[in-house]
Every structure is written in C-alpha cells, then in structure tokens.
Amino acid sequence: MSLYVMKFGGSSVGNTERMQRVAKRIVEKQDEGHQCVVVVSAMGDTTDDLIEQAMALNPEPTAREMDMLMTTGEQISMSLLSMAVQSLGREAVSFTGWQAGFRTEAVHGKARIIDILPSRVQEALARGQIVVVAGFQGMTEDGEITTFGRGGSDTTAVALAAAINADVCEIYTDVDGIYSTDPRIVKCARKLKEISYDEMLELANLGAAVLHPRAVEYAKHNHVRLVVRSSFNNNEGTVVKEEASMEQGVVVSGIAYDKNVARISILGVADYPGVLAEVFGALAQAGINVDIIVQSGVQNGEADFSFTVSKSESESALSVIQGLKGGLPYREVTSEENLVKVSIVGAGMISHPGVAAQMFDVISKQGVSIKMVSTSEIKTSCVIDGGNLEEVIKALHTAYNLDTDVQVFVGGPQDRR
Ligand code: ADP
Ligand code: ASP
Ligand code: MG
C-alpha cells in the first residue's frame, strides 16, 4: 500500500462530467490498495471569473478581500468532488486549506507556507477515507485567509505530500507530461520522460505554467517523488527527480516564456556610489520583485539603467521611482509593457560554449532585436518584443534539435485565457 497525493487542476475538474471521471480515477487508485489524498483547483475558469467580477465592482480591491473571494473557487471543487466520490460508494471528506493545517505568513495573494499541521488529514486517512483538500490556500496565525498565488494548488499538493510523507505526488493536468516547451505553441514539442528538479525549477520560474515554482522548490528540498501526467488518459507522465539522464546531443532541455514582463528605464541618473542600492532598496522595501537589471555606459557622470518587474507591479515600481526623484537626480523614467521573456534551460549548457550565442543568432534571424539578456549556469533569457513570440519559440525549438514527429496530446479546452 502506498500513500498518494493526487492533484487535479482546473480543466481536469472543469464540469460535473469531468469531476465524475476524476472521482472514478481516485476510486480506482483506492481499489489498487492505495491511500489517497486529493488536492483540487477551482473548476475551469472560475478563478478568472471571480477576479473579473471583483474588478467590475472595484478596480482596486483589497488583497484581503481578493483572498476571501478566490479561495471559494477551490472550496466549491473540494465539496463537489467529495460528493462525487461518495456517490461511488466510498467514504470521502473535504477540507479547506486551513482545516488541512496550512499555516502561512501574513501576506495576501502570494503567501508562503510556514508550517503544515496535517493531523485531520492523517486521522481521516486512518479511518479509510479519501481526503479532498482545497488547493492554494492557508491561514495566518491571526486567522486571516491567504492564497499562494496563481497556480498555487501544485504547491498545496507537494507541500502536503512532504508533510504526510506520501510516496508519490501526482499532478494531473491537461497535458500528459512536461514538454520541451509549451505544447500549445509548438505542436512538435518533445515529451520529457524525466527532468531534474533544478531544470524544472528554472523552467517554472521562467514562466512554464505546468508547475508552480514553489511546488518544485518543495519537491526538491523534501525529495518528493513528483509526476506530471494527464487526467484525460493513462499515458506515462514525466518524473521530476534529483538527476535526469540527458539525451545525447540535447544541450537545451526546455524553452519557457513569460508574458508577464514590464521594463522600467531610468535615464540620466547621477552616477555616484550607492545609487543602485538606493533604487533597489526602495523597491525591495515596497515588496516589489525585480528580475533582470541592466546598466548602460556612464557618460558625463550620468548612467541609464533598466530593470524588469511583473506587469502587475509596474505601476507600483514607477511610483516608487517617482517618489525618489527629490533625493535621486535623474532625467526621466519610462515603462514598456508589450514585452516577453524567452528562456532556454539545460543542465548541459554549463559545459557547452556557444549555446547562448546560438540563441542570439536564431532570434536575430527572426528579425527580432534583443532588449535585455540574463544568464545563469543552466539558462539564458532574452527580453524581446511580444509580437514575435511564437515564431521565436518555434525557431529556437528547431535550432536546439527539440522537434519530434510525435503528435502532442492536449486534453483541455483550447480557449483558455
Ligand atoms: P492546471 O489547471 O492543471 O494546473 P495549468 O494551465 O496550470 O494546468 O498548466 C498546464 C499548462 O501548462 C498546459 O496546458 C500547457 O499549455 C502549459 N505549459 C507551459 N509550458 C509547458 C511545458 N513545458 N510542458 C507542458 N505544459 C506546459
Ligand atoms: N485556482 C488558482 C488559479 O487559477 C490556483 C490553481 O489553480 O492552482 O490560479
Ligand atoms: Mg496549474
């Protein structure tokens, strides 16, 4: 007997018929003699719909009320799925995130988990029940409800798997594994049999939506056996593990993209020691995450520099910089939004010179100019104009020998936002 955590994403529980299919799948797992803890996301586009309704009433809702609202989506799923399992003659019980023991820091919208006290989950398992837990939510010490950020149900699943010492954490979604790039963009993307935690962490951080970055972090630190597979078929999925075997001749294992990029440029800044610490210290204090930073040459004692933030934080970043104007002499501050970040990731890059140069060459042959670059041992990222994203990804996919002739399986609705 093994203990499984099975997580089903939004499209996997998108309507009652899909819910029933998922319930059958869970019962089959129990019939094989296993214990099951199930984590669910909100049904289909529920989270987006809730956000839309909130915006219609108040374009600047408080983060607290947004968390109160968004956590209801997962609660609908957990109770319906539990009922669907019960209708198959099995005992099931659903828990909200806080009932399952998720304690978080006091930050709305992107709270980190501080601790998990899963005694109720464990007691229910001991009673032979199937446990269904609402994803992406927890509670602060003061009893405030928090969420983990978009896509955070993956993190609920992996963190819970670590807390209850599960044998496997399976992430069921609308594609049948992790691919060399988003299979919705490149139809000849290659399904990976396995991928290392480190490569997957880079891909997830760089925008590959298939796994929430914190879920990968948790899996890596707690050695959780993580499998991504389809809820629409029984195909073998992709295993995320310590070390993945590298295919010969493949230096780049994956390509990711992130459309949620804004660039802020500060022009004509007086160049004195400590100026960068002042700017980025102020941004950090405002809780704004800065990604790529580029400083250009100094002329006449003045420098220009640019940095990227997520689109949702660009307004706040601009006002932080404008707020510094009195003490920080600069000429102008601008922001651009129609940008994307394309990244290549591969553990083999470290030992193969010229991989980044090839990326720049491929992008330039698409007639696209590169605005910013950032590199680490196993990745290179380029910020480019958003208009040519698909062509650039397809060209990179071909250039790094990632194309296959196998038809990609995509099981969910095609009209996702
Ligand atoms: P869920 O609702 O199940 O959590 P998500 O939409 O969050 O599903 O994640 C699955 C989606 O991730 C896929 O439909 C696919 O478009 C996207 N995706 C992006 N990059 C990849 C990749 N490298 N491999 C597989 N899927 C990817
Ligand atoms: N429902 C949340 C979202 O849409 C969390 C999740 O699905 O992982 O982002
Ligand atoms: Mg997801």
Coordinates of C-alpha atoms and ligand atoms in Angstrom, one line a residue:
M1 CA 0.0 0.0 0.0
S2 CA 1.3 3.4 -1.0
L3 CA 0.2 6.9 0.1
Y4 CA -0.6 9.0 -3.0
V5 CA -1.3 12.8 -3.2
M6 CA -3.2 13.4 -6.5
K7 CA -3.7 17.0 -7.6
F8 CA -6.3 17.8 -10.3
G9 CA -6.0 21.2 -12.0
G10 CA -8.9 23.5 -13.1
S11 CA -9.5 22.0 -16.5
S12 CA -9.5 18.4 -15.1
V13 CA -12.4 19.3 -12.9
G14 CA -13.9 21.9 -15.3
N15 CA -17.5 20.5 -15.2
T16 CA -19.5 17.8 -13.4
E17 CA -18.8 15.1 -16.1
R18 CA -15.0 15.7 -15.6
M19 CA -15.5 15.7 -11.9
Q20 CA -17.1 12.2 -12.1
R21 CA -14.3 11.0 -14.3
V22 CA -11.8 12.2 -11.7
A23 CA -13.8 10.6 -8.9
K24 CA -13.6 7.3 -10.7
R25 CA -9.9 7.6 -11.2
I26 CA -9.4 8.2 -7.4
V27 CA -11.6 5.2 -6.6
E28 CA -9.5 3.1 -9.0
K29 CA -6.4 4.1 -7.1
Q30 CA -8.0 3.1 -3.8
D31 CA -9.1 -0.2 -5.4
E32 CA -5.4 -0.9 -6.2
G33 CA -4.9 -0.8 -2.4
H34 CA -3.6 2.8 -2.0
Q35 CA -4.5 5.6 0.3
C36 CA -5.4 8.8 -1.5
V37 CA -5.2 12.5 -0.6
V38 CA -6.6 14.6 -3.4
V39 CA -5.9 18.3 -4.0
V40 CA -8.2 20.3 -6.2
S41 CA -8.1 23.6 -8.1
A42 CA -11.1 25.8 -8.8
M43 CA -13.3 24.5 -11.7
G44 CA -12.3 25.7 -15.2
D45 CA -12.1 29.4 -15.4
T46 CA -13.7 30.0 -12.0
T47 CA -10.7 31.9 -10.6
D48 CA -10.5 34.2 -13.6
D49 CA -14.3 34.8 -13.5
L50 CA -14.1 35.7 -9.8
I51 CA -11.4 38.2 -10.5
E52 CA -13.5 39.7 -13.3
Q53 CA -16.5 40.1 -11.0
A54 CA -14.4 41.7 -8.4
M55 CA -12.9 44.2 -10.9
A56 CA -16.4 45.1 -12.2
L57 CA -17.3 46.2 -8.6
N58 CA -14.0 47.7 -7.6
P59 CA -10.9 48.0 -9.9
E60 CA -8.7 48.3 -6.8
P61 CA -10.0 45.6 -4.4
T62 CA -8.0 45.0 -1.2
A63 CA -5.8 41.9 -1.3
R64 CA -7.6 40.6 1.8
E65 CA -11.0 40.6 0.1
M66 CA -9.5 39.1 -3.1
D67 CA -8.2 36.1 -1.0
M68 CA -11.6 35.7 0.7
L69 CA -13.1 35.6 -2.8
M70 CA -10.6 33.4 -4.6
T71 CA -10.4 30.7 -2.0
T72 CA -14.1 30.0 -2.6
G73 CA -13.4 28.5 -6.0
E74 CA -11.3 25.7 -4.6
Q75 CA -13.9 25.1 -1.9
I76 CA -16.6 24.5 -4.5
S77 CA -14.4 21.9 -6.2
M78 CA -13.4 20.1 -3.0
S79 CA -17.0 19.6 -1.8
L80 CA -18.3 18.6 -5.2
L81 CA -15.5 16.2 -5.8
S82 CA -16.0 14.7 -2.3
M83 CA -19.7 14.2 -3.1
A84 CA -18.8 12.6 -6.5
V85 CA -16.5 10.1 -4.7
Q86 CA -19.2 9.4 -2.1
S87 CA -21.7 8.7 -4.9
L88 CA -19.4 5.9 -5.9
G89 CA -19.9 4.3 -2.5
R90 CA -16.7 5.5 -0.9
E91 CA -16.1 7.5 2.2
A92 CA -14.7 10.9 1.4
V93 CA -14.2 14.1 3.4
S94 CA -13.2 17.5 2.1
F95 CA -11.1 20.1 4.0
T96 CA -10.3 23.7 3.3
G97 CA -6.6 24.6 3.3
W98 CA -6.7 25.7 6.9
Q99 CA -8.6 22.6 8.0
A100 CA -5.9 20.6 6.4
G101 CA -3.4 22.5 8.6
F102 CA -1.8 25.1 6.2
R103 CA -0.4 27.9 8.2
T104 CA 1.1 30.8 6.2
E105 CA 2.8 34.1 6.6
A106 CA 0.6 37.2 6.7
V107 CA 0.8 38.2 3.1
H108 CA -2.2 38.2 0.8
G109 CA -2.0 36.9 -2.8
K110 CA 1.4 35.3 -2.5
A111 CA 1.7 33.9 1.0
R112 CA 4.4 31.4 1.8
I113 CA 3.7 28.3 3.9
I114 CA 5.2 28.5 7.3
D115 CA 4.0 25.1 8.6
I116 CA 1.6 22.3 8.0
L117 CA -0.3 20.6 10.8
P118 CA -2.0 17.8 8.9
S119 CA -3.5 15.8 11.8
R120 CA -7.0 16.0 10.5
V121 CA -5.9 14.7 7.1
Q122 CA -4.0 11.8 8.8
E123 CA -6.9 10.9 11.1
A124 CA -9.3 10.8 8.1
L125 CA -6.8 8.5 6.2
A126 CA -6.6 6.3 9.2
R127 CA -10.4 5.9 9.1
G128 CA -10.0 4.7 5.5
Q129 CA -11.4 7.9 4.0
I130 CA -10.4 9.6 0.8
V131 CA -9.4 13.1 1.7
V132 CA -10.0 16.1 -0.6
V133 CA -8.2 19.3 0.1
A134 CA -8.8 22.7 -1.4
G135 CA -5.7 24.0 -3.2
F136 CA -3.7 27.2 -3.0
Q137 CA -5.0 28.4 0.4
G138 CA -4.0 28.7 4.1
M139 CA -4.5 30.8 7.2
T140 CA -2.3 33.1 9.1
E141 CA -1.6 32.9 12.8
D142 CA -4.3 35.6 13.3
G143 CA -6.9 33.6 11.4
E144 CA -6.8 35.5 8.2
I145 CA -7.3 33.6 4.9
T146 CA -4.4 33.7 2.4
T147 CA -3.6 32.4 -1.1
F148 CA -0.3 31.2 -2.6
G149 CA -0.6 33.0 -5.9
R150 CA -1.9 31.8 -9.3
G151 CA -1.1 28.2 -10.0
G152 CA -0.5 27.6 -6.3
S153 CA -2.5 24.4 -5.9
D154 CA 0.5 22.5 -7.2
T155 CA 2.3 23.8 -4.1
T156 CA -0.5 22.6 -1.8
A157 CA -0.1 19.2 -3.2
V158 CA 3.7 18.9 -3.0
A159 CA 3.9 20.5 0.5
L160 CA 1.2 18.2 1.8
A161 CA 2.9 15.2 0.2
A162 CA 6.1 16.2 2.1
A163 CA 4.1 16.8 5.4
I164 CA 2.4 13.5 5.4
N165 CA 5.3 11.6 3.9
A166 CA 3.5 10.5 0.8
D167 CA 5.2 8.0 -1.5
V168 CA 4.2 9.9 -4.7
C169 CA 2.7 13.3 -5.6
E170 CA 0.9 13.1 -8.9
I171 CA 0.0 16.3 -10.7
Y172 CA -2.9 15.6 -13.1
T173 CA -3.4 18.2 -15.8
D174 CA -4.5 18.8 -19.4
V175 CA -1.2 17.7 -21.0
D176 CA 0.3 14.3 -20.5
G177 CA 3.6 15.5 -19.1
I178 CA 6.3 18.1 -19.1
Y179 CA 7.3 19.0 -22.7
S180 CA 10.4 20.7 -24.2
T181 CA 8.2 23.8 -24.4
D182 CA 4.5 24.7 -24.1
P183 CA 2.8 22.1 -26.4
R184 CA 0.1 24.6 -27.1
I185 CA 2.6 26.7 -29.0
V186 CA 4.9 24.1 -30.6
K187 CA 2.9 21.1 -31.8
C188 CA 6.0 19.0 -32.3
A189 CA 7.3 19.6 -28.7
R190 CA 9.1 16.7 -27.1
K191 CA 7.6 15.0 -24.1
L192 CA 10.3 14.5 -21.4
K193 CA 10.5 11.2 -19.7
E194 CA 12.2 12.8 -16.7
I195 CA 13.6 16.2 -15.8
S196 CA 15.8 17.3 -12.8
Y197 CA 14.4 19.5 -10.0
D198 CA 16.9 22.2 -10.9
E199 CA 15.9 22.4 -14.6
M200 CA 12.2 22.3 -13.8
L201 CA 12.7 25.0 -11.2
E202 CA 14.3 27.2 -13.8
L203 CA 11.6 26.5 -16.3
A204 CA 8.8 27.1 -13.8
N205 CA 10.4 30.3 -12.6
L206 CA 10.8 31.4 -16.2
G207 CA 7.1 31.0 -16.9
A208 CA 6.4 27.3 -17.7
A209 CA 2.9 27.2 -16.2
V210 CA 2.8 23.4 -16.0
L211 CA 4.2 23.5 -12.4
H212 CA 4.1 26.3 -9.8
P213 CA 7.8 27.2 -8.9
R214 CA 7.3 26.8 -5.2
A215 CA 5.9 23.3 -5.8
V216 CA 9.2 22.4 -7.4
E217 CA 11.2 24.0 -4.6
Y218 CA 9.3 21.9 -2.1
A219 CA 9.7 18.8 -4.0
K220 CA 13.5 19.4 -4.3
H221 CA 14.0 20.2 -0.6
N222 CA 11.9 17.3 0.6
H223 CA 12.8 14.8 -2.0
V224 CA 9.2 14.3 -3.0
R225 CA 8.7 12.0 -6.0
L226 CA 6.8 14.2 -8.4
V227 CA 5.0 13.0 -11.5
V228 CA 3.1 15.2 -14.0
R229 CA 0.5 13.3 -16.1
S230 CA -2.8 13.7 -17.9
S231 CA -6.2 13.4 -16.2
F232 CA -7.6 12.6 -19.7
N233 CA -5.6 9.4 -20.4
N234 CA -3.3 6.9 -18.8
N235 CA -0.2 7.8 -20.6
E236 CA 3.0 7.7 -18.7
G237 CA 3.9 11.2 -17.4
T238 CA 7.1 13.0 -16.7
V239 CA 9.0 12.3 -13.5
V240 CA 10.7 15.3 -11.8
K241 CA 13.7 14.0 -9.8
E242 CA 17.2 14.7 -8.5
E243 CA 19.1 13.9 -11.7
A244 CA 17.6 13.3 -15.1
S245 CA 19.5 11.4 -17.7
M246 CA 20.4 13.6 -20.6
E247 CA 19.7 12.6 -24.2
Q248 CA 22.8 12.7 -26.4
G249 CA 23.1 15.8 -28.5
V250 CA 20.5 17.7 -26.5
V251 CA 22.0 20.6 -24.6
V252 CA 18.9 22.6 -24.1
S253 CA 16.1 20.6 -22.4
G254 CA 13.4 23.2 -22.4
I255 CA 12.2 26.6 -23.6
A256 CA 10.0 28.8 -21.5
Y257 CA 8.3 32.1 -22.0
D258 CA 6.8 34.8 -19.7
K259 CA 4.4 37.3 -21.0
N260 CA 4.1 39.0 -17.6
V261 CA 7.1 41.3 -18.1
A262 CA 7.3 45.1 -17.8
R263 CA 10.5 47.1 -18.3
I264 CA 11.2 50.3 -16.4
S265 CA 14.1 52.5 -17.5
I266 CA 15.6 55.3 -15.5
L267 CA 17.5 57.6 -17.8
G268 CA 20.2 60.2 -16.9
V269 CA 20.8 59.1 -13.3
A270 CA 23.7 60.8 -11.4
D271 CA 26.3 58.1 -11.1
Y272 CA 27.6 58.0 -7.5
P273 CA 28.5 55.1 -5.3
G274 CA 25.3 53.6 -3.7
V275 CA 22.8 54.8 -6.3
L276 CA 21.8 51.2 -7.3
A277 CA 21.4 50.2 -3.6
E278 CA 19.2 53.3 -3.1
V279 CA 16.9 52.4 -6.0
F280 CA 16.6 48.7 -5.5
G281 CA 16.5 49.1 -1.7
A282 CA 13.4 51.2 -2.1
L283 CA 11.8 48.7 -4.5
A284 CA 12.6 45.8 -2.1
Q285 CA 11.0 47.7 0.8
A286 CA 7.9 48.1 -1.3
G287 CA 7.8 44.3 -1.7
I288 CA 8.5 44.5 -5.5
N289 CA 10.4 41.7 -7.1
V290 CA 12.9 42.9 -9.6
D291 CA 14.1 40.4 -12.3
I292 CA 16.7 41.5 -14.9
I293 CA 18.8 44.6 -14.3
V294 CA 20.9 46.3 -17.0
Q295 CA 23.1 49.3 -16.5
S296 CA 24.5 51.0 -19.7
G297 CA 27.7 53.0 -20.0
V298 CA 28.2 56.1 -18.0
Q299 CA 28.5 59.4 -19.9
N300 CA 29.2 62.8 -18.3
G301 CA 28.7 61.4 -14.8
E302 CA 25.2 60.1 -15.8
A303 CA 24.1 56.5 -16.4
D304 CA 20.9 54.8 -17.8
F305 CA 19.6 51.7 -16.3
S306 CA 16.6 49.4 -16.9
F307 CA 15.0 46.6 -14.9
T308 CA 12.1 44.3 -15.3
V309 CA 9.2 43.6 -13.0
S310 CA 5.9 41.7 -13.4
K311 CA 3.3 43.7 -15.2
S312 CA 1.1 43.8 -12.1
E313 CA 3.9 45.5 -10.2
S314 CA 4.9 48.0 -12.8
E315 CA 2.6 50.8 -11.6
S316 CA 3.9 50.5 -8.1
A317 CA 7.5 50.3 -9.3
L318 CA 7.0 53.5 -11.2
S319 CA 5.6 55.4 -8.2
V320 CA 8.5 54.2 -6.0
I321 CA 11.0 55.6 -8.5
Q322 CA 9.0 58.8 -8.9
G323 CA 8.9 59.1 -5.1
L324 CA 12.8 59.0 -5.1
K325 CA 13.0 62.0 -7.5
G326 CA 13.7 64.5 -4.8
G327 CA 16.8 62.7 -3.5
L328 CA 17.8 60.8 -6.6
P329 CA 18.7 63.1 -9.5
Y330 CA 17.6 61.6 -12.8
R331 CA 16.2 62.9 -16.1
E332 CA 13.3 60.6 -17.0
V333 CA 11.7 57.3 -16.1
T334 CA 9.7 55.3 -18.6
S335 CA 7.9 51.9 -18.7
E336 CA 7.2 49.5 -21.5
E337 CA 4.7 46.6 -21.3
N338 CA 4.5 44.8 -24.7
L339 CA 7.5 42.6 -23.9
V340 CA 8.1 38.9 -23.3
K341 CA 11.0 37.0 -21.9
V342 CA 12.1 33.9 -23.7
S343 CA 14.4 31.5 -22.0
I344 CA 16.4 28.3 -22.8
V345 CA 17.2 25.9 -20.0
G346 CA 19.5 22.9 -19.9
A347 CA 21.9 21.3 -17.4
G348 CA 24.3 20.7 -20.3
M349 CA 24.7 24.4 -21.1
I350 CA 27.4 24.8 -18.5
S351 CA 29.8 22.6 -20.4
H352 CA 28.9 23.6 -23.9
P353 CA 30.2 27.0 -25.0
G354 CA 28.2 28.9 -27.7
V355 CA 24.7 27.9 -26.6
A356 CA 23.8 31.5 -25.7
A357 CA 25.4 32.8 -28.9
Q358 CA 23.3 30.5 -30.9
M359 CA 20.2 31.8 -29.2
F360 CA 21.0 35.4 -30.1
D361 CA 21.7 34.3 -33.7
V362 CA 18.4 32.5 -34.0
I363 CA 16.4 35.4 -32.6
S364 CA 18.2 37.9 -34.8
K365 CA 17.4 35.8 -37.9
Q366 CA 13.7 36.2 -37.0
G367 CA 14.3 40.0 -37.4
V368 CA 13.8 40.5 -33.7
S369 CA 16.0 42.7 -31.5
I370 CA 17.0 41.6 -28.1
K371 CA 16.4 44.2 -25.4
M372 CA 17.9 42.6 -22.3
V373 CA 19.8 39.4 -21.5
S374 CA 20.3 37.4 -18.4
T375 CA 22.2 34.2 -17.9
S376 CA 23.0 31.6 -15.2
E377 CA 24.8 28.3 -15.4
I378 CA 21.8 26.5 -16.8
K379 CA 19.7 29.2 -18.5
T380 CA 19.8 32.2 -20.8
S381 CA 16.9 34.6 -21.0
C382 CA 16.2 37.3 -23.6
V383 CA 13.6 40.1 -23.3
I384 CA 12.1 40.8 -26.7
D385 CA 9.0 42.5 -28.2
G386 CA 5.9 40.4 -27.6
G387 CA 4.7 40.4 -31.2
N388 CA 7.1 37.7 -32.5
L389 CA 6.9 35.3 -29.6
E390 CA 5.6 32.2 -31.3
E391 CA 7.9 32.4 -34.3
V392 CA 10.9 32.9 -32.0
I393 CA 10.0 29.9 -29.8
K394 CA 9.4 27.6 -32.8
A395 CA 12.8 28.7 -34.3
L396 CA 14.6 28.0 -31.1
H397 CA 12.9 24.7 -30.7
T398 CA 14.1 23.6 -34.1
A399 CA 17.6 25.1 -33.7
Y400 CA 18.2 23.1 -30.4
N401 CA 17.1 19.8 -32.0
L402 CA 14.0 19.5 -29.9
D403 CA 11.4 18.9 -32.6
T404 CA 9.8 15.5 -32.9
D405 CA 7.2 14.0 -35.2
V406 CA 5.0 12.7 -32.4
Q407 CA 1.6 14.4 -32.1
V408 CA 1.3 16.2 -28.8
F409 CA -1.7 15.4 -26.6
V410 CA -3.6 18.4 -25.3
G411 CA -6.7 17.4 -23.5
G412 CA -8.3 20.6 -22.1
P413 CA -10.2 23.3 -23.7
Q414 CA -8.3 25.3 -26.3
D415 CA -9.9 28.6 -25.5
R416 CA -8.1 29.0 -22.2
R417 CA -7.1 32.5 -21.2
Ligands
ADP1 P1 -3.7 23.1 -14.3 O1 -5.0 23.9 -14.4 O2 -3.9 21.6 -14.5 O3 -2.9 23.5 -13.1 P2 -2.0 24.7 -16.0 O4 -2.7 25.5 -17.1 O5 -1.6 25.5 -14.8 O6 -2.9 23.5 -15.6 O7 -0.7 24.0 -16.6 C1 -0.8 23.2 -17.7 C2 -0.5 24.0 -19.0 O8 0.9 24.4 -18.9 C3 -0.6 23.3 -20.3 O9 -1.9 23.3 -20.8 C4 0.4 24.0 -21.2 O10 -0.2 24.9 -22.0 C5 1.3 24.8 -20.2 N1 2.7 24.6 -20.4 C6 3.6 25.6 -20.4 N2 4.9 25.1 -20.6 C7 4.7 23.7 -20.6 C8 5.7 22.6 -20.7 N3 7.0 22.9 -20.9 N4 5.2 21.4 -20.7 C9 3.9 21.1 -20.6 N5 2.9 22.1 -20.4 C10 3.4 23.4 -20.5
ASP2 N1 -7.3 28.4 -8.8 C1 -6.0 29.0 -8.7 C2 -5.6 29.6 -10.1 O1 -6.3 29.5 -11.0 C3 -4.9 28.1 -8.2 C4 -4.6 26.9 -9.1 O2 -5.4 26.5 -9.9 O3 -3.5 26.3 -8.9 O4 -4.5 30.1 -10.2
MG3 MG -1.5 25.0 -12.8

